[in-house]
Short mmCIF file of C-alpha atoms and ligand atoms in Angstrom, two decimals:
data_model
loop_
_atom_site.label_atom_id
_atom_site.label_comp_id
_atom_site.label_asym_id
_atom_site.label_seq_id
_atom_site.Cartn_x
_atom_site.Cartn_y
_atom_site.Cartn_z
CA UNK H 1 -32.50 -17.15 -27.61
CA UNK H 2 -29.26 -18.85 -26.76
CA UNK H 3 -26.56 -16.22 -26.90
CA UNK H 4 -23.09 -17.47 -26.12
CA UNK H 5 -21.70 -16.09 -22.90
CA UNK H 6 -18.20 -16.31 -24.30
CA UNK H 7 -16.85 -18.44 -21.52
CA UNK H 8 -17.17 -15.72 -18.93
CA UNK H 9 -19.05 -18.21 -16.79
CA UNK H 10 -19.21 -21.97 -17.00
CA UNK H 11 -22.98 -22.21 -17.32
CA UNK H 12 -22.78 -23.55 -20.85
CA UNK H 13 -21.83 -27.00 -19.69
CA UNK H 14 -24.84 -29.22 -19.99
CA UNK H 15 -25.84 -31.49 -17.14
CA UNK H 16 -24.67 -34.68 -18.83
CA UNK H 17 -21.21 -33.15 -19.04
CA UNK H 18 -21.18 -32.34 -15.38
CA UNK H 19 -21.82 -35.92 -14.32
CA UNK H 20 -19.02 -37.33 -16.49
CA UNK H 21 -15.70 -37.88 -14.86
CA UNK H 22 -13.68 -37.71 -18.09
CA UNK H 23 -13.81 -35.30 -20.98
CA UNK H 24 -11.92 -37.73 -23.16
CA UNK H 25 -11.20 -41.40 -22.79
CA UNK H 26 -9.18 -43.53 -25.19
CA UNK H 27 -9.06 -47.30 -24.73
CA UNK H 28 -6.80 -49.37 -26.93
CA UNK H 29 -6.75 -46.55 -29.46
CA UNK H 30 -4.68 -47.06 -32.60
CA UNK H 31 -4.70 -44.78 -35.64
CA UNK H 32 -3.72 -45.53 -39.20
CA UNK H 33 -3.10 -43.87 -42.53
CA UNK H 34 -3.70 -46.61 -45.05
CA UNK H 35 -1.91 -49.63 -43.62
CA UNK H 36 0.57 -47.60 -41.60
CA UNK H 37 -0.07 -47.73 -37.88
CA UNK H 38 0.80 -44.24 -36.62
CA UNK H 39 -0.48 -44.41 -33.07
CA UNK H 40 -0.59 -47.71 -31.28
CA UNK H 41 -2.74 -48.97 -28.42
CA UNK H 42 -3.13 -45.77 -26.45
CA UNK H 43 -5.03 -45.55 -23.19
CA UNK H 44 -5.80 -42.08 -21.95
CA UNK H 45 -8.25 -40.52 -19.53
CA UNK H 46 -8.50 -36.76 -19.36
CA UNK H 47 -10.41 -34.92 -16.64
CA UNK H 48 -13.46 -32.81 -17.33
CA UNK H 49 -11.52 -29.63 -16.61
CA UNK H 50 -7.89 -28.69 -16.92
CA UNK H 51 -5.12 -28.28 -19.45
CA UNK H 52 -3.42 -31.34 -20.85
CA UNK H 53 -0.30 -30.72 -22.90
CA UNK H 54 0.59 -33.30 -25.51
CA UNK H 55 4.33 -33.19 -26.14
CA UNK H 56 6.73 -35.25 -28.19
CA UNK H 57 8.92 -35.15 -31.25
CA UNK H 58 7.72 -34.38 -34.74
CA UNK H 59 5.84 -37.27 -36.30
CA UNK H 60 4.95 -38.82 -32.92
CA UNK H 61 1.25 -38.75 -33.80
CA UNK H 62 0.09 -35.80 -31.67
CA UNK H 63 -1.98 -34.13 -34.39
CA UNK H 64 -3.34 -37.50 -35.48
CA UNK H 65 -4.75 -38.12 -32.01
CA UNK H 66 -6.21 -34.63 -31.79
CA UNK H 67 -7.77 -34.94 -35.22
CA UNK H 68 -9.69 -38.04 -34.17
CA UNK H 69 -11.13 -36.45 -31.05
CA UNK H 70 -13.62 -34.45 -33.09
CA UNK H 71 -13.56 -36.85 -36.05
CA UNK H 72 -11.98 -34.35 -38.39
CA UNK H 73 -9.66 -37.14 -39.56
CA UNK H 74 -12.72 -38.89 -40.94
CA UNK H 75 -12.36 -36.46 -43.81
CA UNK H 76 -8.86 -37.73 -44.58
CA UNK H 77 -9.42 -40.56 -47.03
CA UNK H 78 -6.77 -43.01 -45.85
CA UNK H 79 -7.31 -42.37 -42.11
CA UNK H 80 -8.89 -44.94 -39.80
CA UNK H 81 -8.73 -45.95 -36.16
CA UNK H 82 -9.44 -48.91 -33.91
CA UNK H 83 -10.26 -49.08 -30.23
CA UNK H 84 -12.66 -46.85 -28.35
CA UNK H 85 -12.78 -43.09 -28.15
CA UNK H 86 -15.22 -41.48 -25.78
CA UNK H 87 -15.85 -37.77 -25.59
CA UNK H 88 -17.92 -36.42 -22.70
CA UNK H 89 -18.97 -39.95 -21.89
CA UNK H 90 -20.19 -40.87 -25.37
CA UNK H 91 -18.59 -42.97 -28.05
CA UNK H 92 -17.42 -40.60 -30.80
CA UNK H 93 -19.04 -42.76 -33.47
CA UNK H 94 -22.24 -44.28 -32.06
CA UNK H 95 -22.76 -41.56 -29.44
CA UNK H 96 -22.64 -38.72 -31.96
CA UNK H 97 -24.74 -39.76 -34.98
CA UNK H 98 -24.68 -36.08 -35.92
CA UNK H 99 -21.00 -35.19 -36.17
CA UNK H 100 -21.81 -31.47 -36.00
CA UNK H 101 -22.86 -31.92 -32.38
CA UNK H 102 -19.48 -33.49 -31.60
CA UNK H 103 -17.68 -30.65 -33.37
CA UNK H 104 -19.75 -28.03 -31.58
CA UNK H 105 -18.80 -29.50 -28.23
CA UNK H 106 -15.21 -30.20 -29.19
CA UNK H 107 -13.68 -27.10 -30.72
CA UNK H 108 -10.38 -27.27 -32.55
CA UNK H 109 -7.66 -24.94 -33.70
CA UNK H 110 -5.57 -26.71 -36.31
CA UNK H 111 -1.83 -26.70 -36.66
CA UNK H 112 -2.28 -24.95 -40.02
CA UNK H 113 -4.75 -22.08 -39.66
CA UNK H 114 -7.81 -22.65 -41.74
CA UNK H 115 -9.84 -19.51 -42.44
CA UNK H 116 -12.84 -19.23 -44.73
CA UNK H 117 -12.53 -17.03 -47.80
CA UNK H 118 -14.72 -14.27 -46.40
CA UNK H 119 -14.44 -11.40 -43.95
CA UNK H 120 -12.90 -11.55 -40.49
CA UNK H 121 -16.33 -10.73 -39.08
CA UNK H 122 -18.08 -13.55 -40.95
CA UNK H 123 -15.36 -16.01 -40.04
CA UNK H 124 -15.99 -15.48 -36.33
CA UNK H 125 -19.72 -15.97 -36.73
CA UNK H 126 -19.45 -18.96 -39.08
CA UNK H 127 -20.42 -21.52 -36.44
CA UNK H 128 -23.32 -19.41 -35.16
CA UNK H 129 -25.10 -19.06 -38.50
CA UNK H 130 -28.16 -20.93 -37.31
CA UNK H 131 -28.68 -18.63 -34.32
CA UNK H 132 -30.85 -15.57 -34.73
CA UNK H 133 -28.59 -12.79 -33.53
CA UNK H 134 -29.31 -9.10 -33.70
CA UNK H 135 -26.62 -6.97 -35.32
CA UNK H 136 -25.60 -5.65 -31.90
CA UNK H 137 -25.35 -9.16 -30.44
CA UNK H 138 -23.32 -10.39 -33.41
CA UNK H 139 -21.01 -7.39 -33.13
CA UNK H 140 -20.52 -8.03 -29.39
CA UNK H 141 -19.72 -11.68 -29.99
CA UNK H 142 -17.18 -10.82 -32.68
CA UNK H 143 -15.54 -8.22 -30.46
CA UNK H 144 -15.39 -10.43 -27.41
CA UNK H 145 -14.09 -13.45 -29.35
CA UNK H 146 -11.36 -11.34 -30.93
CA UNK H 147 -10.44 -9.82 -27.58
CA UNK H 148 -10.18 -13.24 -25.96
CA UNK H 149 -7.88 -14.35 -28.75
CA UNK H 150 -5.78 -11.17 -28.45
CA UNK H 151 -6.55 -10.07 -31.99
CA UNK H 152 -9.01 -7.24 -31.48
CA UNK H 153 -6.49 -4.39 -31.40
CA UNK H 154 -4.99 -5.49 -34.70
CA UNK H 155 -8.20 -5.95 -36.67
CA UNK H 156 -10.91 -3.83 -35.04
CA UNK H 157 -10.72 -1.29 -37.87
CA UNK H 158 -10.97 -3.86 -40.65
CA UNK H 159 -13.51 -6.43 -39.60
CA UNK H 160 -14.95 -6.48 -43.12
CA UNK H 161 -11.52 -7.20 -44.60
CA UNK H 162 -10.76 -10.66 -45.90
CA UNK H 163 -9.59 -13.15 -43.30
CA UNK H 164 -7.14 -14.72 -45.71
CA UNK H 165 -5.27 -11.42 -45.99
CA UNK H 166 -4.19 -11.72 -42.34
CA UNK H 167 -0.73 -12.95 -41.39
CA UNK H 168 -0.36 -16.59 -40.36
CA UNK H 169 -0.20 -15.71 -36.66
CA UNK H 170 -3.27 -13.49 -36.99
CA UNK H 171 -5.14 -16.25 -38.84
CA UNK H 172 -4.30 -18.66 -36.05
CA UNK H 173 -5.75 -16.27 -33.45
CA UNK H 174 -8.80 -15.76 -35.66
CA UNK H 175 -9.33 -19.52 -35.66
CA UNK H 176 -9.03 -19.49 -31.88
CA UNK H 177 -11.64 -16.72 -31.63
CA UNK H 178 -13.94 -18.66 -33.95
CA UNK H 179 -13.63 -21.76 -31.79
CA UNK H 180 -14.16 -19.82 -28.54
CA UNK H 181 -17.42 -18.14 -29.50
CA UNK H 182 -19.00 -21.59 -29.84
CA UNK H 183 -18.25 -22.20 -26.16
CA UNK H 184 -16.95 -25.74 -26.52
CA UNK H 185 -16.82 -28.19 -23.61
CA UNK H 186 -13.49 -29.46 -24.91
CA UNK H 187 -10.96 -27.39 -26.81
CA UNK H 188 -8.23 -28.96 -28.92
CA UNK H 189 -5.31 -26.69 -29.70
CA UNK H 190 -2.62 -27.89 -32.07
CA UNK H 191 0.44 -25.70 -31.52
CA UNK H 192 -1.71 -22.56 -31.28
CA UNK H 193 1.20 -20.25 -30.54
CA UNK H 194 3.69 -21.68 -33.02
CA UNK H 195 3.54 -18.70 -35.38
CA UNK H 196 2.60 -16.06 -32.85
CA UNK H 197 4.70 -13.27 -31.36
CA UNK H 198 5.76 -13.53 -27.70
CA UNK H 199 3.26 -10.95 -26.40
CA UNK H 200 0.22 -12.56 -28.04
CA UNK H 201 1.61 -15.96 -27.12
CA UNK H 202 1.75 -14.93 -23.47
CA UNK H 203 -1.84 -13.66 -23.65
CA UNK H 204 -2.98 -16.95 -25.17
CA UNK H 205 -1.22 -18.90 -22.45
CA UNK H 206 -3.09 -16.83 -19.84
CA UNK H 207 -6.34 -17.48 -21.69
CA UNK H 208 -5.68 -21.23 -21.81
CA UNK H 209 -4.93 -21.32 -18.08
CA UNK H 210 -8.14 -19.47 -17.29
CA UNK H 211 -10.30 -21.53 -19.68
CA UNK H 212 -8.81 -24.68 -18.22
CA UNK H 213 -10.57 -23.91 -14.95
CA UNK H 214 -13.92 -24.35 -16.73
CA UNK H 215 -13.40 -26.78 -19.59
CA UNK H 216 -11.00 -29.45 -20.80
CA UNK H 217 -8.20 -28.28 -23.06
CA UNK H 218 -5.82 -30.54 -24.94
CA UNK H 219 -2.93 -28.60 -26.34
CA UNK H 220 -0.06 -29.82 -28.48
CA UNK H 221 3.11 -27.87 -27.97
CA UNK H 222 6.78 -28.21 -28.83
CA UNK H 223 7.54 -25.51 -26.32
CA UNK H 224 8.47 -27.34 -23.12
CA UNK H 225 8.60 -24.09 -21.16
CA UNK H 226 5.05 -23.43 -22.25
CA UNK H 227 3.92 -26.89 -21.14
CA UNK H 228 5.54 -26.24 -17.78
CA UNK H 229 3.73 -22.91 -17.45
CA UNK H 230 0.23 -23.90 -18.46
CA UNK H 231 -0.36 -27.63 -18.04
CA UNK H 232 -2.16 -29.52 -15.33
CA UNK H 233 -1.27 -32.81 -17.01
CA UNK H 234 1.36 -33.77 -19.53
CA UNK H 235 1.31 -36.66 -21.97
CA UNK H 236 4.66 -37.47 -23.56
CA UNK H 237 4.22 -39.27 -26.84
CA UNK H 238 6.95 -40.78 -29.00
CA UNK H 239 6.66 -42.90 -32.10
CA UNK H 240 2.93 -43.36 -31.63
CA UNK H 241 3.14 -44.56 -28.04
CA UNK H 242 2.74 -42.87 -24.69
CA UNK H 243 6.11 -42.90 -23.00
CA UNK H 244 4.81 -41.35 -19.79
CA UNK H 245 1.91 -39.25 -18.59
CA UNK H 246 1.24 -37.53 -15.32
CA UNK H 247 0.62 -34.31 -13.51
CA UNK H 248 2.78 -31.33 -14.28
CA UNK H 249 4.34 -31.66 -10.83
CA UNK H 250 5.37 -35.25 -11.61
CA UNK H 251 6.47 -34.77 -15.21
CA UNK H 252 8.72 -31.83 -14.36
CA UNK H 253 10.18 -33.41 -11.23
CA UNK H 254 13.18 -35.69 -10.72
CA UNK H 255 10.69 -38.54 -10.26
CA UNK H 256 9.75 -38.62 -13.95
CA UNK H 257 11.20 -41.34 -16.16
CA UNK H 258 14.68 -41.01 -17.60
CA UNK H 259 13.21 -40.73 -21.12
CA UNK H 260 10.92 -37.90 -20.11
CA UNK H 261 13.77 -36.14 -18.36
CA UNK H 262 15.96 -36.37 -21.45
CA UNK H 263 13.20 -34.99 -23.66
CA UNK H 264 12.31 -32.19 -21.29
CA UNK H 265 15.80 -31.08 -20.45
CA UNK H 266 17.67 -31.80 -23.66
CA UNK H 267 14.86 -31.59 -26.22
CA UNK H 268 16.06 -34.93 -27.45
CA UNK H 269 14.18 -38.21 -27.65
CA UNK H 270 16.01 -41.44 -26.81
CA UNK H 271 12.92 -43.66 -26.99
N1 ATP X 301 -2.85 -37.53 -44.18
C1 ATP X 301 -1.83 -38.32 -43.92
N2 ATP X 301 -1.54 -39.36 -44.74
C2 ATP X 301 -0.51 -40.19 -44.47
N3 ATP X 301 0.33 -40.04 -43.42
C3 ATP X 301 0.11 -39.03 -42.59
C4 ATP X 301 -0.97 -38.11 -42.79
N4 ATP X 301 -0.95 -37.20 -41.79
C5 ATP X 301 0.10 -37.52 -41.01
N5 ATP X 301 0.73 -38.62 -41.49
C6 ATP X 301 1.91 -39.28 -40.89
O1 ATP X 301 1.58 -39.68 -39.57
C7 ATP X 301 2.69 -39.49 -38.70
C8 ATP X 301 2.25 -38.68 -37.51
O2 ATP X 301 1.88 -37.39 -37.98
P1 ATP X 301 1.30 -36.29 -37.00
O3 ATP X 301 0.97 -35.12 -37.86
O4 ATP X 301 0.24 -36.87 -36.19
O5 ATP X 301 2.58 -36.01 -36.09
P2 ATP X 301 2.84 -34.87 -35.02
O6 ATP X 301 3.27 -35.54 -33.77
O7 ATP X 301 1.67 -33.98 -34.95
O8 ATP X 301 4.09 -34.10 -35.64
P3 ATP X 301 4.45 -32.52 -35.62
O9 ATP X 301 4.99 -32.25 -34.24
O10 ATP X 301 5.52 -32.40 -36.66
O11 ATP X 301 3.24 -31.75 -35.96
C9 ATP X 301 3.79 -38.85 -39.53
O12 ATP X 301 4.69 -39.85 -39.93
C10 ATP X 301 3.06 -38.29 -40.72
O13 ATP X 301 3.88 -38.28 -41.86
MG1 MG X 302 1.32 -32.01 -35.50
#
């Protein structure tokens, strides 16, 4: 029986992942809603491990990019893309004829938390429905997932309560727990701490740093201080184009471009 090890060790990564040099690769990627080109001709290569922070002003196209990486945007009627997107070495369309495999390997926490109308407990186990788990195993998974997401202390006495009765910040951490128990190879986080208190936010930052040593994390954040604390790489996006990308050391140094410097230091975009 394949019981998730909850990211305590990195043994979940399958051999084909290990031989890939990039978790994600975009070549000439453009994204559209109807006829509107939102993201234009992006080239991006992300390493197999590490934390990449996607920063940039509102409307830059950050969520749009993230939402294509596990094909969730396919469910948005007017959305389309051109170019090539590879995840773990495989084309996201032809390489993943079964989209559920892609979504199992590429977990996502959305900008707007999206919980199922059932209990907290059942929400965590939603993606593991096909696995035969004993009650004790299921309970352990729920507990560990909630602890990783810094939610256990707040909900341990009401696991059977409805998930949609939680606060927004709690729902967001529940979504994180639900994504973590599936042990993804790539984790997409869209502003995961935006509605979370500073203490939980700090715990999630620590979690992201530690997970980033084992898997690839792409995290959108408007919090530049957060990007500086947790990122290995930073991609600065504005108006659907990459202005600059590089290591954290480069992007937060005097060597970065003038546009990056303005955005980072003044929270203002002069692109
Ligand atoms: N479903 C949709 N239909 C049409 N346009 C959309 C849709 N979703 C997003 N857009 C538009 O695409 C552009 C980029 O949106 P996106 O959500 O990717 O930006 P973002 O960088 O994530 O912004 P924010 O930081 O505010 O979350 C915006 O102009 C937005 O209005
Ligand atoms: Mg967004």
